[in-house]
């Protein structure tokens, strides 16, 4: 089964529809909370059954869905930031103590608009690690030590992201990594309209680049929280949607397999991507700052 | 007939295939010259017949095709720059005198990678107009007066590009405009691998944005030379190519029409677009500098 | 007298000190309001006497001073945005009606960090003009028509900024221009820590570039509100401050004159300029959006 | 003695003038070669005497001086690239074998124009490491493995540059590092008009940022070649030059000491820095590509 989405919440829907499951998938727990015009969905993968169904690791996947927020005013923005920040803080506090050092990793490619989310977020993170080391009196002693890097992408560095991050983690020894990346969604309306937080790590290039080895407890030795926003669609997604719209009959797996074999290796993104990614990166960075 | 390409040379091929024309389309002249591993094709639309066939205005459309240049070394790059520059100079000299003032217009959106060609080219143009006005002794008196602007896109300015350019043209009165833009191609291999020069103006947003009123002699009152590089594919193109690959039967016009009705409004571009556009913008700006 | 500052409030202080004036300069009115930890100063130049003293045109110059805000939290930021927005709205409403069209002009050079304020602000302005024209039903009919441009700088366009803006104003006929630019301050602590609003227009390149013809009612035919943030110091300022610190005796006018004759043509800016300008451009764009 | 320059060639001149040395400084060797309108100077620090005099480590410092190249045409540019590339290749070949892996490190701050050289250079480096690992058949097997990173600056990452680079070096084990950075010169005419290559490592932030621990054989365990271009002046330099121009008497060490005590912590750079840094970063990246 090809999910063509990095969103656990979409994978659950797809799996349920494909397998005609009315209640809940075995090995999955899901809770949905409406907060005014946005929705928080908490998908929990409990065991191997759940892993196998969604092809994602055991752990928590929280989605904040703002598709229904028609006009993002400053007040609405504040609310989104606050909600995201609370959800993120909860997950962080499950793994480390209040004073433990955190490294933020902005994944993706600064120079390719839909892949620039991670790098843009890092630009607005409040960094404290160097102040705590070099000017300890200039900062409240309870402030958490926060550092941040933008490792770039395999195509421009020649180095696997995990190799770069592992080198830095080994050297500066943070207690937790928050990795921010662009994701791939199956739903055009979700583009820049959802935030996914998970505590199972992240696969760099899931959204736009080429998939690489994951950043996770297994590879880095410390917990990795993934924060992502869908910014692109899989090329197969628009082909299949076009086929549906045109009422052409097809076999889905067959189309996807043949597209992969024939290197349909494109970025597919809405035309207004540049405006929206600016806003969302601001929301994510403010939310992270607030949570830390 | 939906061409889904801004390249006159592709439109000619498509028209010939669709209409099973073996020789030449009525109202069209075409000349192809091989220069080592690149090819120059000169398509000339002679009259209303040609206009109707290719849905492009009477005039010259020159394509420099570098698809066969497998490895762009510094020497190859020099050759491409020289060839482009000579073709451009010829067209300029058909319209104005050696000393006549030129305005370069970099179309497109700096913040959306595949649409950033025009803005990037303008950054490397050698501007002389202000030196000729304010420091005439600092510059050879035969130097042509060159100015350049980046008008932005409708979505970020709220103003039609032609309104901005017309305002400036009316005020500073250049004798010719060179407008640089990203184009849409129907052939994935052509992306960042061809340069089209035409003397019939340009339609901003042809490639990535929303189509707007053209920049041309009709709207600006002076000749407009369009210089473009294909950086994107039409969403319908990858859908139809996927259908071909999957051997699904379909009616082309029907698919395209339904996609348009259903707002399949995407940017489709290769994953390495950011690296390639850097190189090509350099080639275009060096070539323009050399031609002027 | 060389003021070496674009801030009316600093010019007033300098003039008072230089002329040992204890009360108020003839032709000037000044009001200072403390709001928590920031201060609003309203300098009004009433007549020719005031003009001559401050070498600025008759009109209003409002400064929001946030130097005392030691730690800009999200709440503090909201307050600064709100205050700025209210002051700006008052000045706009003095000149035009609620529904009148406004053009925002982002002055300066996107590629030179301390001069990038105007261009960065424009990126976050909510543009409505094209929606009101092309999709009038998609927008509340009382929404004001707002457009925005980034004209670039003389060195990269070859065109005086006023020529570009005048061309566009003549073509699209807005009722008022808001021009945003980097300013020059005489006080290092003010860099990125004050906002000046004036209703007398603005001289592009006052801060970083080379001074050009002003944007004002006289040149554009409509009211021009200037919004600026100090991002640089005059080279003479750090020389004179160094002399004071070193207790070297000197004649101020003599030093400045000789520096000008010898082309001390530098950008002088604090080392952290890149971080601070990001924040301030966000505050200005949010404030303008709120005011409109 | 405060040199206020990162250029060994300038330090030698200053030391000779200050100490009235007519021949050569003890422990220093120097060779100057004119090549058309540019000059190559090879300063060699031979021993502790030389180290003490120039306050730089034992090793080679090569400067390519293009101040006399009045108009940088494409041909001139080619020559500069070729010369730089040959000098760099010689130094590399002194330390490693033809096939040994190299890591390029682009130091400095992408978002502060005069400090963006390193990051800009890295964007145009031809990266091969990932191709050699993942697609070995797509590349000539004699191609050298090249990777590249942009570690950012302490103020935005919170991490010392040497900690980031050391982490990566330990992980991917290249045989040599080439570190590219902006430098500080004492001579305004040299800004963007000289290239310094040295085989003794580099101190990040020498030019614009705050000085940090050096990248060198001592800290990284492998040879580090520094490549730099002067882009800024020390604040004290323009103060002292202004004093000279104004014929004010002063004690140099006294002025500098007092400026340091009073935190004159500025970036001082010419107004056209943005245009020039674009060109020079291109020359450096092309030269590195050619040398590798």
PDB file of N, CA, C and O in Angstrom, chain A residues 4 186 233-252 254-260 264-266 268, chain B residues 234-248 250 255 259 264 266 268:
ATOM      1  N   UNK A   4       1.434   7.773   0.138  1.00  0.00           N
ATOM      2  CA  UNK A   4       1.692   9.096  -0.462  1.00  0.00           C
ATOM      3  C   UNK A   4       1.381  10.261   0.476  1.00  0.00           C
ATOM      4  O   UNK A   4       0.970  11.326   0.039  1.00  0.00           O
ATOM      5  N   UNK A 186      -1.657  14.170   1.226  1.00  0.00           N
ATOM      6  CA  UNK A 186      -2.419  13.636   0.101  1.00  0.00           C
ATOM      7  C   UNK A 186      -3.586  14.550  -0.231  1.00  0.00           C
ATOM      8  O   UNK A 186      -4.334  14.298  -1.158  1.00  0.00           O
ATOM      9  N   UNK A 233       2.557  17.861  -2.547  1.00  0.00           N
ATOM     10  CA  UNK A 233       1.811  16.639  -2.846  1.00  0.00           C
ATOM     11  C   UNK A 233       2.746  15.696  -3.592  1.00  0.00           C
ATOM     12  O   UNK A 233       3.636  16.146  -4.307  1.00  0.00           O
ATOM     13  N   UNK A 234       2.516  14.422  -3.473  1.00  0.00           N
ATOM     14  CA  UNK A 234       3.208  13.447  -4.300  1.00  0.00           C
ATOM     15  C   UNK A 234       2.698  13.616  -5.741  1.00  0.00           C
ATOM     16  O   UNK A 234       1.512  13.892  -5.965  1.00  0.00           O
ATOM     17  N   UNK A 235       3.596  13.468  -6.720  1.00  0.00           N
ATOM     18  CA  UNK A 235       3.165  13.611  -8.114  1.00  0.00           C
ATOM     19  C   UNK A 235       2.023  12.647  -8.424  1.00  0.00           C
ATOM     20  O   UNK A 235       1.078  12.991  -9.129  1.00  0.00           O
ATOM     21  N   UNK A 236       2.087  11.437  -7.854  1.00  0.00           N
ATOM     22  CA  UNK A 236       1.025  10.452  -8.116  1.00  0.00           C
ATOM     23  C   UNK A 236      -0.330  10.961  -7.623  1.00  0.00           C
ATOM     24  O   UNK A 236      -1.368  10.653  -8.210  1.00  0.00           O
ATOM     25  N   UNK A 237      -0.311  11.752  -6.550  1.00  0.00           N
ATOM     26  CA  UNK A 237      -1.574  12.239  -6.008  1.00  0.00           C
ATOM     27  C   UNK A 237      -2.338  13.077  -7.025  1.00  0.00           C
ATOM     28  O   UNK A 237      -3.529  12.890  -7.231  1.00  0.00           O
ATOM     29  N   UNK A 238      -1.640  14.020  -7.691  1.00  0.00           N
ATOM     30  CA  UNK A 238      -2.419  14.828  -8.629  1.00  0.00           C
ATOM     31  C   UNK A 238      -2.799  14.021  -9.869  1.00  0.00           C
ATOM     32  O   UNK A 238      -3.836  14.273 -10.463  1.00  0.00           O
ATOM     33  N   UNK A 239      -1.987  13.057 -10.241  1.00  0.00           N
ATOM     34  CA  UNK A 239      -2.377  12.217 -11.377  1.00  0.00           C
ATOM     35  C   UNK A 239      -3.657  11.452 -11.033  1.00  0.00           C
ATOM     36  O   UNK A 239      -4.627  11.458 -11.793  1.00  0.00           O
ATOM     37  N   UNK A 240      -3.684  10.820  -9.859  1.00  0.00           N
ATOM     38  CA  UNK A 240      -4.859  10.024  -9.482  1.00  0.00           C
ATOM     39  C   UNK A 240      -6.083  10.909  -9.299  1.00  0.00           C
ATOM     40  O   UNK A 240      -7.192  10.547  -9.695  1.00  0.00           O
ATOM     41  N   UNK A 241      -5.870  12.104  -8.701  1.00  0.00           N
ATOM     42  CA  UNK A 241      -7.022  13.004  -8.540  1.00  0.00           C
ATOM     43  C   UNK A 241      -7.550  13.446  -9.902  1.00  0.00           C
ATOM     44  O   UNK A 241      -8.759  13.569 -10.097  1.00  0.00           O
ATOM     45  N   UNK A 242      -6.635  13.694 -10.836  1.00  0.00           N
ATOM     46  CA  UNK A 242      -7.066  14.071 -12.181  1.00  0.00           C
ATOM     47  C   UNK A 242      -7.857  12.932 -12.822  1.00  0.00           C
ATOM     48  O   UNK A 242      -8.884  13.150 -13.462  1.00  0.00           O
ATOM     49  N   UNK A 243      -7.398  11.694 -12.620  1.00  0.00           N
ATOM     50  CA  UNK A 243      -8.108  10.541 -13.182  1.00  0.00           C
ATOM     51  C   UNK A 243      -9.514  10.451 -12.600  1.00  0.00           C
ATOM     52  O   UNK A 243     -10.482  10.185 -13.318  1.00  0.00           O
ATOM     53  N   UNK A 244      -9.623  10.684 -11.290  1.00  0.00           N
ATOM     54  CA  UNK A 244     -10.949  10.654 -10.660  1.00  0.00           C
ATOM     55  C   UNK A 244     -11.864  11.704 -11.264  1.00  0.00           C
ATOM     56  O   UNK A 244     -12.999  11.435 -11.649  1.00  0.00           O
ATOM     57  N   UNK A 245     -11.338  12.933 -11.334  1.00  0.00           N
ATOM     58  CA  UNK A 245     -12.108  14.050 -11.870  1.00  0.00           C
ATOM     59  C   UNK A 245     -12.561  13.753 -13.299  1.00  0.00           C
ATOM     60  O   UNK A 245     -13.657  14.132 -13.711  1.00  0.00           O
ATOM     61  N   UNK A 246     -11.694  13.060 -14.053  1.00  0.00           N
ATOM     62  CA  UNK A 246     -12.001  12.776 -15.455  1.00  0.00           C
ATOM     63  C   UNK A 246     -12.767  11.457 -15.602  1.00  0.00           C
ATOM     64  O   UNK A 246     -13.028  11.018 -16.717  1.00  0.00           O
ATOM     65  N   UNK A 247     -13.047  10.826 -14.478  1.00  0.00           N
ATOM     66  CA  UNK A 247     -13.774   9.555 -14.503  1.00  0.00           C
ATOM     67  C   UNK A 247     -13.077   8.502 -15.376  1.00  0.00           C
ATOM     68  O   UNK A 247     -13.725   7.712 -16.053  1.00  0.00           O
ATOM     69  N   UNK A 248     -11.759   8.545 -15.376  1.00  0.00           N
ATOM     70  CA  UNK A 248     -10.994   7.508 -16.072  1.00  0.00           C
ATOM     71  C   UNK A 248     -10.804   6.337 -15.098  1.00  0.00           C
ATOM     72  O   UNK A 248     -10.541   6.550 -13.924  1.00  0.00           O
ATOM     73  N   UNK A 249     -10.922   5.125 -15.573  1.00  0.00           N
ATOM     74  CA  UNK A 249     -10.715   3.964 -14.705  1.00  0.00           C
ATOM     75  C   UNK A 249      -9.242   3.585 -14.644  1.00  0.00           C
ATOM     76  O   UNK A 249      -8.544   3.640 -15.660  1.00  0.00           O
ATOM     77  N   UNK A 250      -8.792   3.182 -13.496  1.00  0.00           N
ATOM     78  CA  UNK A 250      -7.381   2.831 -13.360  1.00  0.00           C
ATOM     79  C   UNK A 250      -7.184   1.952 -12.138  1.00  0.00           C
ATOM     80  O   UNK A 250      -8.021   1.911 -11.240  1.00  0.00           O
ATOM     81  N   UNK A 251      -6.004   1.296 -12.099  1.00  0.00           N
ATOM     82  CA  UNK A 251      -5.614   0.557 -10.910  1.00  0.00           C
ATOM     83  C   UNK A 251      -4.554   1.385 -10.189  1.00  0.00           C
ATOM     84  O   UNK A 251      -3.472   1.647 -10.712  1.00  0.00           O
ATOM     85  N   UNK A 252      -4.875   1.825  -8.960  1.00  0.00           N
ATOM     86  CA  UNK A 252      -4.028   2.791  -8.259  1.00  0.00           C
ATOM     87  C   UNK A 252      -2.581   2.309  -8.103  1.00  0.00           C
ATOM     88  O   UNK A 252      -1.639   3.029  -8.463  1.00  0.00           O
ATOM     89  N   UNK A 254      -0.968   0.185  -9.707  1.00  0.00           N
ATOM     90  CA  UNK A 254      -0.320   0.075 -10.998  1.00  0.00           C
ATOM     91  C   UNK A 254       0.193   1.432 -11.478  1.00  0.00           C
ATOM     92  O   UNK A 254       1.344   1.578 -11.910  1.00  0.00           O
ATOM     93  N   UNK A 255      -0.653   2.462 -11.356  1.00  0.00           N
ATOM     94  CA  UNK A 255      -0.253   3.817 -11.768  1.00  0.00           C
ATOM     95  C   UNK A 255       0.969   4.263 -10.972  1.00  0.00           C
ATOM     96  O   UNK A 255       1.971   4.734 -11.525  1.00  0.00           O
ATOM     97  N   UNK A 256       0.898   4.095  -9.638  1.00  0.00           N
ATOM     98  CA  UNK A 256       1.992   4.561  -8.786  1.00  0.00           C
ATOM     99  C   UNK A 256       3.283   3.822  -9.107  1.00  0.00           C
ATOM    100  O   UNK A 256       4.345   4.424  -9.261  1.00  0.00           O
ATOM    101  N   UNK A 257       3.197   2.523  -9.248  1.00  0.00           N
ATOM    102  CA  UNK A 257       4.400   1.740  -9.543  1.00  0.00           C
ATOM    103  C   UNK A 257       5.035   2.189 -10.848  1.00  0.00           C
ATOM    104  O   UNK A 257       6.242   2.424 -10.917  1.00  0.00           O
ATOM    105  N   UNK A 258       4.199   2.366 -11.872  1.00  0.00           N
ATOM    106  CA  UNK A 258       4.767   2.757 -13.162  1.00  0.00           C
ATOM    107  C   UNK A 258       5.346   4.169 -13.112  1.00  0.00           C
ATOM    108  O   UNK A 258       6.363   4.445 -13.742  1.00  0.00           O
ATOM    109  N   UNK A 259       4.714   5.073 -12.359  1.00  0.00           N
ATOM    110  CA  UNK A 259       5.274   6.428 -12.224  1.00  0.00           C
ATOM    111  C   UNK A 259       6.646   6.369 -11.543  1.00  0.00           C
ATOM    112  O   UNK A 259       7.576   7.060 -11.943  1.00  0.00           O
ATOM    113  N   UNK A 260       6.747   5.538 -10.509  1.00  0.00           N
ATOM    114  CA  UNK A 260       8.045   5.426  -9.823  1.00  0.00           C
ATOM    115  C   UNK A 260       9.111   4.867 -10.763  1.00  0.00           C
ATOM    116  O   UNK A 260      10.231   5.356 -10.816  1.00  0.00           O
ATOM    117  N   UNK A 264       9.047   9.824 -12.216  1.00  0.00           N
ATOM    118  CA  UNK A 264       8.238  11.039 -12.104  1.00  0.00           C
ATOM    119  C   UNK A 264       8.636  11.742 -10.810  1.00  0.00           C
ATOM    120  O   UNK A 264       7.940  11.696  -9.806  1.00  0.00           O
ATOM    121  N   UNK A 265       9.761  12.424 -10.878  1.00  0.00           N
ATOM    122  CA  UNK A 265      10.420  12.920  -9.678  1.00  0.00           C
ATOM    123  C   UNK A 265      10.250  14.432  -9.574  1.00  0.00           C
ATOM    124  O   UNK A 265      11.170  15.197  -9.798  1.00  0.00           O
ATOM    125  N   UNK A 266       9.029  14.856  -9.246  1.00  0.00           N
ATOM    126  CA  UNK A 266       8.716  16.279  -9.301  1.00  0.00           C
ATOM    127  C   UNK A 266       8.353  16.841  -7.929  1.00  0.00           C
ATOM    128  O   UNK A 266       7.917  16.108  -7.045  1.00  0.00           O
ATOM    129  N   UNK A 268       5.452  19.036  -6.495  1.00  0.00           N
ATOM    130  CA  UNK A 268       4.120  19.530  -6.845  1.00  0.00           C
ATOM    131  C   UNK A 268       3.612  20.334  -5.653  1.00  0.00           C
ATOM    132  O   UNK A 268       3.480  19.805  -4.551  1.00  0.00           O
TER     133      UNK A 268
ATOM    134  N   UNK B 234       3.284  22.093 -17.060  1.00  0.00           N
ATOM    135  CA  UNK B 234       1.873  22.214 -16.751  1.00  0.00           C
ATOM    136  C   UNK B 234       1.447  20.960 -15.980  1.00  0.00           C
ATOM    137  O   UNK B 234       1.931  19.853 -16.264  1.00  0.00           O
ATOM    138  N   UNK B 235       0.569  21.133 -14.982  1.00  0.00           N
ATOM    139  CA  UNK B 235       0.112  19.965 -14.222  1.00  0.00           C
ATOM    140  C   UNK B 235      -0.470  18.903 -15.157  1.00  0.00           C
ATOM    141  O   UNK B 235      -0.253  17.701 -14.973  1.00  0.00           O
ATOM    142  N   UNK B 236      -1.192  19.355 -16.201  1.00  0.00           N
ATOM    143  CA  UNK B 236      -1.794  18.396 -17.131  1.00  0.00           C
ATOM    144  C   UNK B 236      -0.723  17.554 -17.824  1.00  0.00           C
ATOM    145  O   UNK B 236      -0.947  16.387 -18.141  1.00  0.00           O
ATOM    146  N   UNK B 237       0.450  18.146 -18.047  1.00  0.00           N
ATOM    147  CA  UNK B 237       1.500  17.407 -18.747  1.00  0.00           C
ATOM    148  C   UNK B 237       1.912  16.156 -17.981  1.00  0.00           C
ATOM    149  O   UNK B 237       2.014  15.072 -18.559  1.00  0.00           O
ATOM    150  N   UNK B 238       2.113  16.291 -16.667  1.00  0.00           N
ATOM    151  CA  UNK B 238       2.547  15.071 -15.976  1.00  0.00           C
ATOM    152  C   UNK B 238       1.396  14.083 -15.837  1.00  0.00           C
ATOM    153  O   UNK B 238       1.622  12.880 -15.824  1.00  0.00           O
ATOM    154  N   UNK B 239       0.174  14.589 -15.758  1.00  0.00           N
ATOM    155  CA  UNK B 239      -0.956  13.662 -15.708  1.00  0.00           C
ATOM    156  C   UNK B 239      -1.017  12.856 -17.011  1.00  0.00           C
ATOM    157  O   UNK B 239      -1.084  11.619 -16.995  1.00  0.00           O
ATOM    158  N   UNK B 240      -0.931  13.546 -18.144  1.00  0.00           N
ATOM    159  CA  UNK B 240      -1.029  12.857 -19.438  1.00  0.00           C
ATOM    160  C   UNK B 240       0.160  11.922 -19.659  1.00  0.00           C
ATOM    161  O   UNK B 240       0.000  10.815 -20.168  1.00  0.00           O
ATOM    162  N   UNK B 241       1.348  12.366 -19.245  1.00  0.00           N
ATOM    163  CA  UNK B 241       2.506  11.474 -19.390  1.00  0.00           C
ATOM    164  C   UNK B 241       2.352  10.237 -18.520  1.00  0.00           C
ATOM    165  O   UNK B 241       2.733   9.136 -18.915  1.00  0.00           O
ATOM    166  N   UNK B 242       1.807  10.427 -17.328  1.00  0.00           N
ATOM    167  CA  UNK B 242       1.571   9.280 -16.456  1.00  0.00           C
ATOM    168  C   UNK B 242       0.575   8.322 -17.100  1.00  0.00           C
ATOM    169  O   UNK B 242       0.742   7.096 -17.075  1.00  0.00           O
ATOM    170  N   UNK B 243      -0.456   8.891 -17.716  1.00  0.00           N
ATOM    171  CA  UNK B 243      -1.450   8.044 -18.380  1.00  0.00           C
ATOM    172  C   UNK B 243      -0.805   7.243 -19.511  1.00  0.00           C
ATOM    173  O   UNK B 243      -1.080   6.051 -19.674  1.00  0.00           O
ATOM    174  N   UNK B 244       0.054   7.901 -20.274  1.00  0.00           N
ATOM    175  CA  UNK B 244       0.744   7.195 -21.362  1.00  0.00           C
ATOM    176  C   UNK B 244       1.581   6.047 -20.803  1.00  0.00           C
ATOM    177  O   UNK B 244       1.513   4.913 -21.280  1.00  0.00           O
ATOM    178  N   UNK B 245       2.377   6.364 -19.799  1.00  0.00           N
ATOM    179  CA  UNK B 245       3.240   5.371 -19.184  1.00  0.00           C
ATOM    180  C   UNK B 245       2.426   4.183 -18.668  1.00  0.00           C
ATOM    181  O   UNK B 245       2.857   3.035 -18.731  1.00  0.00           O
ATOM    182  N   UNK B 246       1.231   4.497 -18.158  1.00  0.00           N
ATOM    183  CA  UNK B 246       0.386   3.439 -17.580  1.00  0.00           C
ATOM    184  C   UNK B 246      -0.512   2.794 -18.630  1.00  0.00           C
ATOM    185  O   UNK B 246      -1.346   1.948 -18.305  1.00  0.00           O
ATOM    186  N   UNK B 247      -0.372   3.244 -19.856  1.00  0.00           N
ATOM    187  CA  UNK B 247      -1.198   2.718 -20.941  1.00  0.00           C
ATOM    188  C   UNK B 247      -2.692   2.812 -20.651  1.00  0.00           C
ATOM    189  O   UNK B 247      -3.486   1.945 -20.995  1.00  0.00           O
ATOM    190  N   UNK B 248      -3.076   3.890 -19.968  1.00  0.00           N
ATOM    191  CA  UNK B 248      -4.493   4.177 -19.736  1.00  0.00           C
ATOM    192  C   UNK B 248      -5.005   4.966 -20.942  1.00  0.00           C
ATOM    193  O   UNK B 248      -4.322   5.850 -21.441  1.00  0.00           O
ATOM    194  N   UNK B 250      -7.402   7.707 -22.811  1.00  0.00           N
ATOM    195  CA  UNK B 250      -8.052   8.951 -22.387  1.00  0.00           C
ATOM    196  C   UNK B 250      -8.201   9.869 -23.584  1.00  0.00           C
ATOM    197  O   UNK B 250      -7.533   9.708 -24.610  1.00  0.00           O
ATOM    198  N   UNK B 255      -9.380  15.582 -20.539  1.00  0.00           N
ATOM    199  CA  UNK B 255      -8.615  15.599 -19.286  1.00  0.00           C
ATOM    200  C   UNK B 255      -8.223  17.031 -18.928  1.00  0.00           C
ATOM    201  O   UNK B 255      -8.434  17.503 -17.808  1.00  0.00           O
ATOM    202  N   UNK B 259      -9.399  19.209 -15.705  1.00  0.00           N
ATOM    203  CA  UNK B 259      -8.407  19.673 -14.732  1.00  0.00           C
ATOM    204  C   UNK B 259      -8.534  21.184 -14.513  1.00  0.00           C
ATOM    205  O   UNK B 259      -8.468  21.670 -13.398  1.00  0.00           O
ATOM    206  N   UNK B 264      -6.803  22.556 -10.877  1.00  0.00           N
ATOM    207  CA  UNK B 264      -5.514  21.895 -10.637  1.00  0.00           C
ATOM    208  C   UNK B 264      -4.420  22.929 -10.846  1.00  0.00           C
ATOM    209  O   UNK B 264      -3.745  22.969 -11.869  1.00  0.00           O
ATOM    210  N   UNK B 266      -1.230  23.983  -9.843  1.00  0.00           N
ATOM    211  CA  UNK B 266      -0.004  23.620  -9.143  1.00  0.00           C
ATOM    212  C   UNK B 266       1.245  24.098  -9.869  1.00  0.00           C
ATOM    213  O   UNK B 266       1.223  24.302 -11.086  1.00  0.00           O
ATOM    214  N   UNK B 268       4.636  22.455 -10.963  1.00  0.00           N
ATOM    215  CA  UNK B 268       5.272  21.146 -11.115  1.00  0.00           C
ATOM    216  C   UNK B 268       6.675  21.379 -11.666  1.00  0.00           C
ATOM    217  O   UNK B 268       6.845  21.951 -12.743  1.00  0.00           O
TER     218      UNK B 268
END
